[in-house]
Amino acid sequence: MTDLADLIPAGAVRIRAEVADWRSAVVAAGALLEEAGVADSAYTDAMVASVEEHGPYIVIAPGFALPHARPSDSVTRTGMSVLRLAHPVEFGHESNDPVEMVVALAAADSDQHQQALAQLAGVLADAEQRRRLFAARSEQSVRRGLRPRDAGAAPAGPPPATDPPSRGDDEGPTGADRAAGTGTETHLALTVCGNGLGTSLFLKNTLEQVLEDWGWTRYVNAEATDTISAKGRAKEAAFILTSGEIAKTLGDVGVPMEVIGDFTSKQEIDQALRRIYDV
């Protein structure tokens, strides 16, 4: 497993970067990956193209964006860069604009960076750590701000009973009902982004924390995926969590879908689960 600090090469942090708009912010973050030998310019172009195609789904928390693209030959090795903007810029996100911090991810595969993203999600979910990170004035202070603390956030509220989940409606069999089976099988939850390896992993991590708080980890299995795979597997799922932009791309897939604004917010996901399961 790879720690967050291990994926940020020396020099791949830029403080008080001057950028004109979201596109130049993504390009600047990509340039840091290029300078570190993590990826080439084609990967930076792919990150920009992903936002042009799917919208500002990479803005996953207030003031924070995670540009990324699919693994490709443009990526030499898995790595990340950090760009703190001198002046926040608009990405077009309904609730999380303007963006102050950009962390670009280049993944050589779908596995190595998962622990690092989980650590980053924990940092952003911690109000004090987030404040320190956004106020960082040097590469060293950024790296200190990215170190995870042992103490986790408290549950958003008292968890429901730990009985196997079931939908509370009378609309006939749904993906949740089929997944429930006899009450001993596991529901499938899909967290979805454009590429299935960046923002969707962030959302998956936070969902799993809420499920652990509820005592439901044995009942609900979360999987991060992309839009194409999600459309194909939707009928297998009990529910889908995603961003507003990706929800528009998916359309009506026949199972409950909840739009999450802040992918680091346990409270927001807790409330979504309560709506899905009527608890």
PDB file of C-alpha atoms in Angstrom:
ATOM      1  CA  MET A   1       0.000   0.000   0.000  1.00  0.00           C
ATOM      2  CA  THR A   2       1.227   3.528  -0.844  1.00  0.00           C
ATOM      3  CA  ASP A   3       1.031   6.542   1.452  1.00  0.00           C
ATOM      4  CA  LEU A   4      -0.061   9.929   0.171  1.00  0.00           C
ATOM      5  CA  ALA A   5       3.358  11.558   0.705  1.00  0.00           C
ATOM      6  CA  ASP A   6       5.056   8.820  -1.323  1.00  0.00           C
ATOM      7  CA  LEU A   7       3.057   9.748  -4.434  1.00  0.00           C
ATOM      8  CA  ILE A   8       4.001  13.453  -4.445  1.00  0.00           C
ATOM      9  CA  PRO A   9       7.485  13.833  -5.954  1.00  0.00           C
ATOM     10  CA  ALA A  10       9.847  16.500  -4.666  1.00  0.00           C
ATOM     11  CA  GLY A  11       9.045  19.757  -6.412  1.00  0.00           C
ATOM     12  CA  ALA A  12       5.540  18.676  -7.458  1.00  0.00           C
ATOM     13  CA  VAL A  13       4.000  21.303  -5.173  1.00  0.00           C
ATOM     14  CA  ARG A  14       3.398  24.901  -6.230  1.00  0.00           C
ATOM     15  CA  ILE A  15       2.207  27.618  -3.845  1.00  0.00           C
ATOM     16  CA  ARG A  16       0.230  30.745  -4.806  1.00  0.00           C
ATOM     17  CA  ALA A  17      -0.006  29.808  -8.464  1.00  0.00           C
ATOM     18  CA  GLU A  18      -1.460  32.500 -10.712  1.00  0.00           C
ATOM     19  CA  VAL A  19      -4.033  31.020 -13.113  1.00  0.00           C
ATOM     20  CA  ALA A  20      -6.756  32.639 -15.197  1.00  0.00           C
ATOM     21  CA  ASP A  21      -9.416  29.922 -15.144  1.00  0.00           C
ATOM     22  CA  TRP A  22     -10.124  26.232 -14.437  1.00  0.00           C
ATOM     23  CA  ARG A  23      -8.434  25.084 -17.631  1.00  0.00           C
ATOM     24  CA  SER A  24      -5.165  26.835 -16.857  1.00  0.00           C
ATOM     25  CA  ALA A  25      -5.344  25.467 -13.288  1.00  0.00           C
ATOM     26  CA  VAL A  26      -5.564  21.897 -14.593  1.00  0.00           C
ATOM     27  CA  VAL A  27      -2.784  22.575 -17.102  1.00  0.00           C
ATOM     28  CA  ALA A  28      -0.552  24.000 -14.354  1.00  0.00           C
ATOM     29  CA  ALA A  29      -1.156  20.966 -12.130  1.00  0.00           C
ATOM     30  CA  GLY A  30      -0.430  18.705 -15.093  1.00  0.00           C
ATOM     31  CA  ALA A  31       2.795  20.584 -15.811  1.00  0.00           C
ATOM     32  CA  LEU A  32       4.022  19.670 -12.326  1.00  0.00           C
ATOM     33  CA  LEU A  33       3.397  15.996 -13.146  1.00  0.00           C
ATOM     34  CA  GLU A  34       5.283  16.418 -16.409  1.00  0.00           C
ATOM     35  CA  GLU A  35       8.253  18.122 -14.723  1.00  0.00           C
ATOM     36  CA  ALA A  36       8.428  15.300 -12.178  1.00  0.00           C
ATOM     37  CA  GLY A  37       8.480  12.674 -14.915  1.00  0.00           C
ATOM     38  CA  VAL A  38       5.173  11.185 -13.795  1.00  0.00           C
ATOM     39  CA  ALA A  39       3.267  11.792 -17.038  1.00  0.00           C
ATOM     40  CA  ASP A  40       3.596  13.617 -20.346  1.00  0.00           C
ATOM     41  CA  SER A  41       1.652  16.461 -21.923  1.00  0.00           C
ATOM     42  CA  ALA A  42      -0.859  14.063 -23.503  1.00  0.00           C
ATOM     43  CA  TYR A  43      -2.039  13.160 -20.013  1.00  0.00           C
ATOM     44  CA  THR A  44      -2.531  16.836 -19.120  1.00  0.00           C
ATOM     45  CA  ASP A  45      -4.614  17.199 -22.286  1.00  0.00           C
ATOM     46  CA  ALA A  46      -6.658  14.156 -21.248  1.00  0.00           C
ATOM     47  CA  MET A  47      -7.389  15.705 -17.824  1.00  0.00           C
ATOM     48  CA  VAL A  48      -8.682  18.848 -19.491  1.00  0.00           C
ATOM     49  CA  ALA A  49     -10.730  16.821 -21.980  1.00  0.00           C
ATOM     50  CA  SER A  50     -12.316  14.836 -19.144  1.00  0.00           C
ATOM     51  CA  VAL A  51     -13.687  18.036 -17.569  1.00  0.00           C
ATOM     52  CA  GLU A  52     -14.838  19.293 -20.967  1.00  0.00           C
ATOM     53  CA  GLU A  53     -16.732  16.014 -21.479  1.00  0.00           C
ATOM     54  CA  HIS A  54     -18.183  15.433 -18.004  1.00  0.00           C
ATOM     55  CA  GLY A  55     -18.273  18.912 -16.473  1.00  0.00           C
ATOM     56  CA  PRO A  56     -16.784  19.971 -13.109  1.00  0.00           C
ATOM     57  CA  TYR A  57     -17.271  16.590 -11.424  1.00  0.00           C
ATOM     58  CA  ILE A  58     -13.658  16.784 -10.231  1.00  0.00           C
ATOM     59  CA  VAL A  59     -14.612  19.539  -7.756  1.00  0.00           C
ATOM     60  CA  ILE A  60     -15.427  17.060  -5.020  1.00  0.00           C
ATOM     61  CA  ALA A  61     -15.317  19.246  -1.897  1.00  0.00           C
ATOM     62  CA  PRO A  62     -15.617  22.981  -1.182  1.00  0.00           C
ATOM     63  CA  GLY A  63     -12.638  24.723  -2.750  1.00  0.00           C
ATOM     64  CA  PHE A  64     -10.965  21.478  -3.865  1.00  0.00           C
ATOM     65  CA  ALA A  65     -10.525  19.833  -7.283  1.00  0.00           C
ATOM     66  CA  LEU A  66      -9.001  16.454  -8.210  1.00  0.00           C
ATOM     67  CA  PRO A  67      -8.228  16.436 -11.951  1.00  0.00           C
ATOM     68  CA  HIS A  68      -7.303  13.054 -13.402  1.00  0.00           C
ATOM     69  CA  ALA A  69      -7.753  10.872 -16.475  1.00  0.00           C
ATOM     70  CA  ARG A  70      -7.717   7.178 -17.299  1.00  0.00           C
ATOM     71  CA  PRO A  71      -4.468   5.191 -16.997  1.00  0.00           C
ATOM     72  CA  SER A  72      -2.620   5.254 -20.313  1.00  0.00           C
ATOM     73  CA  ASP A  73       0.804   5.073 -21.908  1.00  0.00           C
ATOM     74  CA  SER A  74       1.100   8.788 -21.094  1.00  0.00           C
ATOM     75  CA  VAL A  75       1.657   7.868 -17.432  1.00  0.00           C
ATOM     76  CA  THR A  76       5.152   6.715 -16.485  1.00  0.00           C
ATOM     77  CA  ARG A  77       4.350   5.981 -12.854  1.00  0.00           C
ATOM     78  CA  THR A  78       1.595   6.774 -10.371  1.00  0.00           C
ATOM     79  CA  GLY A  79       2.002  10.232  -8.865  1.00  0.00           C
ATOM     80  CA  MET A  80       0.254  13.382  -7.689  1.00  0.00           C
ATOM     81  CA  SER A  81       0.897  17.118  -7.780  1.00  0.00           C
ATOM     82  CA  VAL A  82      -0.426  19.892  -5.541  1.00  0.00           C
ATOM     83  CA  LEU A  83      -1.334  23.387  -6.730  1.00  0.00           C
ATOM     84  CA  ARG A  84      -2.491  26.054  -4.266  1.00  0.00           C
ATOM     85  CA  LEU A  85      -3.940  28.996  -6.157  1.00  0.00           C
ATOM     86  CA  ALA A  86      -3.109  32.618  -5.417  1.00  0.00           C
ATOM     87  CA  HIS A  87      -6.707  33.510  -6.295  1.00  0.00           C
ATOM     88  CA  PRO A  88      -9.600  31.007  -6.351  1.00  0.00           C
ATOM     89  CA  VAL A  89     -11.159  30.249  -9.740  1.00  0.00           C
ATOM     90  CA  GLU A  90     -14.564  29.038 -10.844  1.00  0.00           C
ATOM     91  CA  PHE A  91     -14.859  25.532 -12.288  1.00  0.00           C
ATOM     92  CA  GLY A  92     -18.617  25.785 -12.758  1.00  0.00           C
ATOM     93  CA  HIS A  93     -19.594  23.597  -9.808  1.00  0.00           C
ATOM     94  CA  GLU A  94     -22.965  24.422  -8.270  1.00  0.00           C
ATOM     95  CA  SER A  95     -21.907  24.260  -4.617  1.00  0.00           C
ATOM     96  CA  ASN A  96     -18.126  23.751  -4.278  1.00  0.00           C
ATOM     97  CA  ASP A  97     -16.780  26.740  -6.246  1.00  0.00           C
ATOM     98  CA  PRO A  98     -14.496  28.647  -6.151  1.00  0.00           C
ATOM     99  CA  VAL A  99     -11.512  26.285  -6.136  1.00  0.00           C
ATOM    100  CA  GLU A 100      -8.406  27.135  -4.088  1.00  0.00           C
ATOM    101  CA  MET A 101      -6.568  23.788  -4.056  1.00  0.00           C
ATOM    102  CA  VAL A 102      -5.938  21.484  -7.025  1.00  0.00           C
ATOM    103  CA  VAL A 103      -4.427  18.001  -6.600  1.00  0.00           C
ATOM    104  CA  ALA A 104      -3.759  16.257  -9.911  1.00  0.00           C
ATOM    105  CA  LEU A 105      -3.580  12.461 -10.035  1.00  0.00           C
ATOM    106  CA  ALA A 106      -1.886  10.321 -12.665  1.00  0.00           C
ATOM    107  CA  ALA A 107      -2.464   6.611 -12.097  1.00  0.00           C
ATOM    108  CA  ALA A 108      -0.480   3.895 -13.816  1.00  0.00           C
ATOM    109  CA  ASP A 109      -3.084   1.334 -12.698  1.00  0.00           C
ATOM    110  CA  SER A 110      -6.312   1.223 -10.697  1.00  0.00           C
ATOM    111  CA  ASP A 111      -4.850   0.008  -7.383  1.00  0.00           C
ATOM    112  CA  GLN A 112      -1.669   1.708  -6.194  1.00  0.00           C
ATOM    113  CA  HIS A 113      -3.196   5.087  -5.355  1.00  0.00           C
ATOM    114  CA  GLN A 114      -6.269   3.915  -3.432  1.00  0.00           C
ATOM    115  CA  GLN A 115      -4.759   4.222   0.059  1.00  0.00           C
ATOM    116  CA  ALA A 116      -3.358   7.653  -0.795  1.00  0.00           C
ATOM    117  CA  LEU A 117      -6.783   8.901  -1.899  1.00  0.00           C
ATOM    118  CA  ALA A 118      -8.339   7.534   1.281  1.00  0.00           C
ATOM    119  CA  GLN A 119      -5.775   9.502   3.313  1.00  0.00           C
ATOM    120  CA  LEU A 120      -6.446  12.650   1.280  1.00  0.00           C
ATOM    121  CA  ALA A 121     -10.188  12.248   1.825  1.00  0.00           C
ATOM    122  CA  GLY A 122      -9.558  11.997   5.563  1.00  0.00           C
ATOM    123  CA  VAL A 123      -7.502  15.193   5.522  1.00  0.00           C
ATOM    124  CA  LEU A 124     -10.218  17.131   3.700  1.00  0.00           C
ATOM    125  CA  ALA A 125     -12.922  15.790   6.012  1.00  0.00           C
ATOM    126  CA  ASP A 126     -11.028  17.101   9.065  1.00  0.00           C
ATOM    127  CA  ALA A 127     -11.876  20.816   9.383  1.00  0.00           C
ATOM    128  CA  GLU A 128      -8.651  21.763  11.175  1.00  0.00           C
ATOM    129  CA  GLN A 129      -6.399  19.812   8.795  1.00  0.00           C
ATOM    130  CA  ARG A 130      -8.218  21.273   5.820  1.00  0.00           C
ATOM    131  CA  ARG A 131      -7.717  24.793   7.167  1.00  0.00           C
ATOM    132  CA  ARG A 132      -3.985  24.212   7.616  1.00  0.00           C
ATOM    133  CA  LEU A 133      -3.622  22.692   4.161  1.00  0.00           C
ATOM    134  CA  PHE A 134      -5.403  25.563   2.440  1.00  0.00           C
ATOM    135  CA  ALA A 135      -3.291  28.081   4.392  1.00  0.00           C
ATOM    136  CA  ALA A 136       0.041  26.397   3.543  1.00  0.00           C
ATOM    137  CA  ARG A 137       2.791  28.766   2.394  1.00  0.00           C
ATOM    138  CA  SER A 138       5.514  26.288   1.446  1.00  0.00           C
ATOM    139  CA  GLU A 139       5.935  22.797   0.042  1.00  0.00           C
ATOM    140  CA  GLN A 140       6.969  21.606   3.488  1.00  0.00           C
ATOM    141  CA  SER A 141       3.812  22.986   5.113  1.00  0.00           C
ATOM    142  CA  VAL A 142       1.690  21.370   2.384  1.00  0.00           C
ATOM    143  CA  ARG A 143       3.302  18.024   3.104  1.00  0.00           C
ATOM    144  CA  ARG A 144       2.735  18.476   6.840  1.00  0.00           C
ATOM    145  CA  GLY A 145      -0.892  19.333   6.139  1.00  0.00           C
ATOM    146  CA  LEU A 146      -1.344  16.130   4.167  1.00  0.00           C
ATOM    147  CA  ARG A 147      -0.256  13.865   7.009  1.00  0.00           C
ATOM    148  CA  PRO A 148      -3.325  11.985   8.289  1.00  0.00           C
ATOM    149  CA  ARG A 149      -4.305  12.190  11.922  1.00  0.00           C
ATOM    150  CA  ASP A 150      -5.305   9.067  13.845  1.00  0.00           C
ATOM    151  CA  ALA A 151      -8.527  10.538  15.198  1.00  0.00           C
ATOM    152  CA  GLY A 152     -11.487  10.060  12.873  1.00  0.00           C
ATOM    153  CA  ALA A 153     -14.610  12.151  12.574  1.00  0.00           C
ATOM    154  CA  ALA A 154     -17.564  11.229  14.737  1.00  0.00           C
ATOM    155  CA  PRO A 155     -20.536   9.501  13.098  1.00  0.00           C
ATOM    156  CA  ALA A 156     -23.046  11.890  11.541  1.00  0.00           C
ATOM    157  CA  GLY A 157     -25.766  10.585  13.844  1.00  0.00           C
ATOM    158  CA  PRO A 158     -26.961   7.485  15.684  1.00  0.00           C
ATOM    159  CA  PRO A 159     -26.853   4.556  13.264  1.00  0.00           C
ATOM    160  CA  PRO A 160     -30.009   2.668  12.368  1.00  0.00           C
ATOM    161  CA  ALA A 161     -30.586  -0.849  13.612  1.00  0.00           C
ATOM    162  CA  THR A 162     -28.064  -3.299  12.223  1.00  0.00           C
ATOM    163  CA  ASP A 163     -30.677  -5.486  10.545  1.00  0.00           C
ATOM    164  CA  PRO A 164     -30.054  -6.267   6.871  1.00  0.00           C
ATOM    165  CA  PRO A 165     -31.118  -3.246   4.792  1.00  0.00           C
ATOM    166  CA  SER A 166     -34.267  -3.244   2.702  1.00  0.00           C
ATOM    167  CA  ARG A 167     -36.063  -0.587   0.714  1.00  0.00           C
ATOM    168  CA  GLY A 168     -39.071   0.978   2.399  1.00  0.00           C
ATOM    169  CA  ASP A 169     -41.293   1.440  -0.665  1.00  0.00           C
ATOM    170  CA  ASP A 170     -44.046  -0.636  -2.281  1.00  0.00           C
ATOM    171  CA  GLU A 171     -42.953  -0.205  -5.893  1.00  0.00           C
ATOM    172  CA  GLY A 172     -42.129  -3.860  -6.486  1.00  0.00           C
ATOM    173  CA  PRO A 173     -38.708  -5.474  -6.887  1.00  0.00           C
ATOM    174  CA  THR A 174     -35.784  -3.054  -7.260  1.00  0.00           C
ATOM    175  CA  GLY A 175     -32.053  -3.528  -7.431  1.00  0.00           C
ATOM    176  CA  ALA A 176     -32.004  -3.242  -3.635  1.00  0.00           C
ATOM    177  CA  ASP A 177     -34.704  -5.876  -3.189  1.00  0.00           C
ATOM    178  CA  ARG A 178     -32.959  -8.318  -5.504  1.00  0.00           C
ATOM    179  CA  ALA A 179     -29.633  -7.740  -3.755  1.00  0.00           C
ATOM    180  CA  ALA A 180     -31.230  -8.307  -0.360  1.00  0.00           C
ATOM    181  CA  GLY A 181     -32.363 -11.820  -1.242  1.00  0.00           C
ATOM    182  CA  THR A 182     -32.855 -13.763   1.969  1.00  0.00           C
ATOM    183  CA  GLY A 183     -31.376 -10.966   4.088  1.00  0.00           C
ATOM    184  CA  THR A 184     -27.925 -12.544   4.218  1.00  0.00           C
ATOM    185  CA  GLU A 185     -26.661 -11.408   0.801  1.00  0.00           C
ATOM    186  CA  THR A 186     -24.845  -8.152   0.231  1.00  0.00           C
ATOM    187  CA  HIS A 187     -26.167  -5.073  -1.532  1.00  0.00           C
ATOM    188  CA  LEU A 188     -24.003  -3.491  -4.222  1.00  0.00           C
ATOM    189  CA  ALA A 189     -23.458   0.269  -4.054  1.00  0.00           C
ATOM    190  CA  LEU A 190     -21.785   2.005  -6.988  1.00  0.00           C
ATOM    191  CA  THR A 191     -19.868   5.259  -6.622  1.00  0.00           C
ATOM    192  CA  VAL A 192     -19.432   6.733 -10.075  1.00  0.00           C
ATOM    193  CA  CYS A 193     -17.163   9.254 -11.786  1.00  0.00           C
ATOM    194  CA  GLY A 194     -15.986   9.810 -15.346  1.00  0.00           C
ATOM    195  CA  ASN A 195     -12.967   7.526 -15.105  1.00  0.00           C
ATOM    196  CA  GLY A 196     -13.692   5.245 -12.147  1.00  0.00           C
ATOM    197  CA  LEU A 197     -10.373   5.753 -10.376  1.00  0.00           C
ATOM    198  CA  GLY A 198     -10.252   9.227  -8.821  1.00  0.00           C
ATOM    199  CA  THR A 199     -13.310  11.008  -7.491  1.00  0.00           C
ATOM    200  CA  SER A 200     -15.334   7.787  -7.319  1.00  0.00           C
ATOM    201  CA  LEU A 201     -12.699   6.323  -4.968  1.00  0.00           C
ATOM    202  CA  PHE A 202     -13.015   9.405  -2.778  1.00  0.00           C
ATOM    203  CA  LEU A 203     -16.756   8.880  -2.575  1.00  0.00           C
ATOM    204  CA  LYS A 204     -16.360   5.143  -1.981  1.00  0.00           C
ATOM    205  CA  ASN A 205     -14.014   5.817   0.942  1.00  0.00           C
ATOM    206  CA  THR A 206     -16.460   8.161   2.658  1.00  0.00           C
ATOM    207  CA  LEU A 207     -19.392   5.814   2.025  1.00  0.00           C
ATOM    208  CA  GLU A 208     -17.459   2.951   3.626  1.00  0.00           C
ATOM    209  CA  GLN A 209     -16.795   5.098   6.703  1.00  0.00           C
ATOM    210  CA  VAL A 210     -20.527   5.757   7.095  1.00  0.00           C
ATOM    211  CA  LEU A 211     -21.357   2.073   6.583  1.00  0.00           C
ATOM    212  CA  GLU A 212     -18.845   1.220   9.303  1.00  0.00           C
ATOM    213  CA  ASP A 213     -20.468   3.755  11.639  1.00  0.00           C
ATOM    214  CA  TRP A 214     -23.840   2.156  10.921  1.00  0.00           C
ATOM    215  CA  GLY A 215     -22.603  -1.402  11.360  1.00  0.00           C
ATOM    216  CA  TRP A 216     -23.607  -2.201   7.771  1.00  0.00           C
ATOM    217  CA  THR A 217     -20.250  -3.118   6.219  1.00  0.00           C
ATOM    218  CA  ARG A 218     -21.322  -6.762   5.937  1.00  0.00           C
ATOM    219  CA  TYR A 219     -24.544  -5.783   4.159  1.00  0.00           C
ATOM    220  CA  VAL A 220     -23.379  -3.207   1.587  1.00  0.00           C
ATOM    221  CA  ASN A 221     -20.376  -3.601  -0.704  1.00  0.00           C
ATOM    222  CA  ALA A 222     -19.197  -0.344  -2.310  1.00  0.00           C
ATOM    223  CA  GLU A 223     -17.486  -0.335  -5.700  1.00  0.00           C
ATOM    224  CA  ALA A 224     -15.993   2.643  -7.541  1.00  0.00           C
ATOM    225  CA  THR A 225     -16.623   2.666 -11.274  1.00  0.00           C
ATOM    226  CA  ASP A 226     -16.936   4.846 -14.387  1.00  0.00           C
ATOM    227  CA  THR A 227     -20.031   5.962 -16.254  1.00  0.00           C
ATOM    228  CA  ILE A 228     -19.920   3.263 -18.935  1.00  0.00           C
ATOM    229  CA  SER A 229     -19.547   0.420 -16.443  1.00  0.00           C
ATOM    230  CA  ALA A 230     -22.182   1.941 -14.165  1.00  0.00           C
ATOM    231  CA  LYS A 231     -24.770   1.943 -16.938  1.00  0.00           C
ATOM    232  CA  GLY A 232     -24.051  -1.714 -17.624  1.00  0.00           C
ATOM    233  CA  ARG A 233     -24.166  -2.758 -13.961  1.00  0.00           C
ATOM    234  CA  ALA A 234     -26.894  -0.483 -12.650  1.00  0.00           C
ATOM    235  CA  LYS A 235     -29.515  -3.244 -12.417  1.00  0.00           C
ATOM    236  CA  GLU A 236     -27.191  -5.210 -10.118  1.00  0.00           C
ATOM    237  CA  ALA A 237     -26.921  -2.288  -7.707  1.00  0.00           C
ATOM    238  CA  ALA A 238     -29.019  -1.303  -4.729  1.00  0.00           C
ATOM    239  CA  PHE A 239     -28.150   2.350  -5.298  1.00  0.00           C
ATOM    240  CA  ILE A 240     -25.697   4.748  -6.936  1.00  0.00           C
ATOM    241  CA  LEU A 241     -23.883   7.729  -5.425  1.00  0.00           C
ATOM    242  CA  THR A 242     -22.349  10.295  -7.763  1.00  0.00           C
ATOM    243  CA  SER A 243     -21.962  13.979  -8.625  1.00  0.00           C
ATOM    244  CA  GLY A 244     -24.605  16.128 -10.256  1.00  0.00           C
ATOM    245  CA  GLU A 245     -22.698  16.234 -13.544  1.00  0.00           C
ATOM    246  CA  ILE A 246     -22.262  12.455 -13.741  1.00  0.00           C
ATOM    247  CA  ALA A 247     -25.897  11.901 -12.713  1.00  0.00           C
ATOM    248  CA  LYS A 248     -26.951  13.864 -15.803  1.00  0.00           C
ATOM    249  CA  THR A 249     -24.687  11.689 -17.957  1.00  0.00           C
ATOM    250  CA  LEU A 250     -26.106   8.470 -16.489  1.00  0.00           C
ATOM    251  CA  GLY A 251     -29.743   9.506 -16.722  1.00  0.00           C
ATOM    252  CA  ASP A 252     -32.441   7.154 -15.413  1.00  0.00           C
ATOM    253  CA  VAL A 253     -30.774   3.779 -14.805  1.00  0.00           C
ATOM    254  CA  GLY A 254     -33.677   2.222 -12.914  1.00  0.00           C
ATOM    255  CA  VAL A 255     -32.193   2.239  -9.393  1.00  0.00           C
ATOM    256  CA  PRO A 256     -32.025   4.918  -6.687  1.00  0.00           C
ATOM    257  CA  MET A 257     -29.362   7.532  -7.403  1.00  0.00           C
ATOM    258  CA  GLU A 258     -28.233  10.172  -4.911  1.00  0.00           C
ATOM    259  CA  VAL A 259     -26.218  13.240  -5.879  1.00  0.00           C
ATOM    260  CA  ILE A 260     -23.456  14.073  -3.393  1.00  0.00           C
ATOM    261  CA  GLY A 261     -21.987  17.574  -3.320  1.00  0.00           C
ATOM    262  CA  ASP A 262     -19.109  17.123  -0.872  1.00  0.00           C
ATOM    263  CA  PHE A 263     -17.452  13.742  -1.358  1.00  0.00           C
ATOM    264  CA  THR A 264     -15.714  14.045   2.021  1.00  0.00           C
ATOM    265  CA  SER A 265     -18.920  14.698   4.003  1.00  0.00           C
ATOM    266  CA  LYS A 266     -20.032  11.739   6.100  1.00  0.00           C
ATOM    267  CA  GLN A 267     -23.123  13.694   7.123  1.00  0.00           C
ATOM    268  CA  GLU A 268     -24.243  14.193   3.519  1.00  0.00           C
ATOM    269  CA  ILE A 269     -23.819  10.499   2.706  1.00  0.00           C
ATOM    270  CA  ASP A 270     -25.488   9.495   5.973  1.00  0.00           C
ATOM    271  CA  GLN A 271     -28.547  11.514   4.950  1.00  0.00           C
ATOM    272  CA  ALA A 272     -28.513   9.985   1.455  1.00  0.00           C
ATOM    273  CA  LEU A 273     -28.529   6.453   2.905  1.00  0.00           C
ATOM    274  CA  ARG A 274     -31.420   7.345   5.196  1.00  0.00           C
ATOM    275  CA  ARG A 275     -33.433   8.497   2.193  1.00  0.00           C
ATOM    276  CA  ILE A 276     -32.582   5.386   0.184  1.00  0.00           C
ATOM    277  CA  TYR A 277     -33.490   2.961   2.972  1.00  0.00           C
ATOM    278  CA  ASP A 278     -36.228   5.055   4.601  1.00  0.00           C
ATOM    279  CA  VAL A 279     -34.630   5.022   8.065  1.00  0.00           C
TER     280      VAL A 279
END
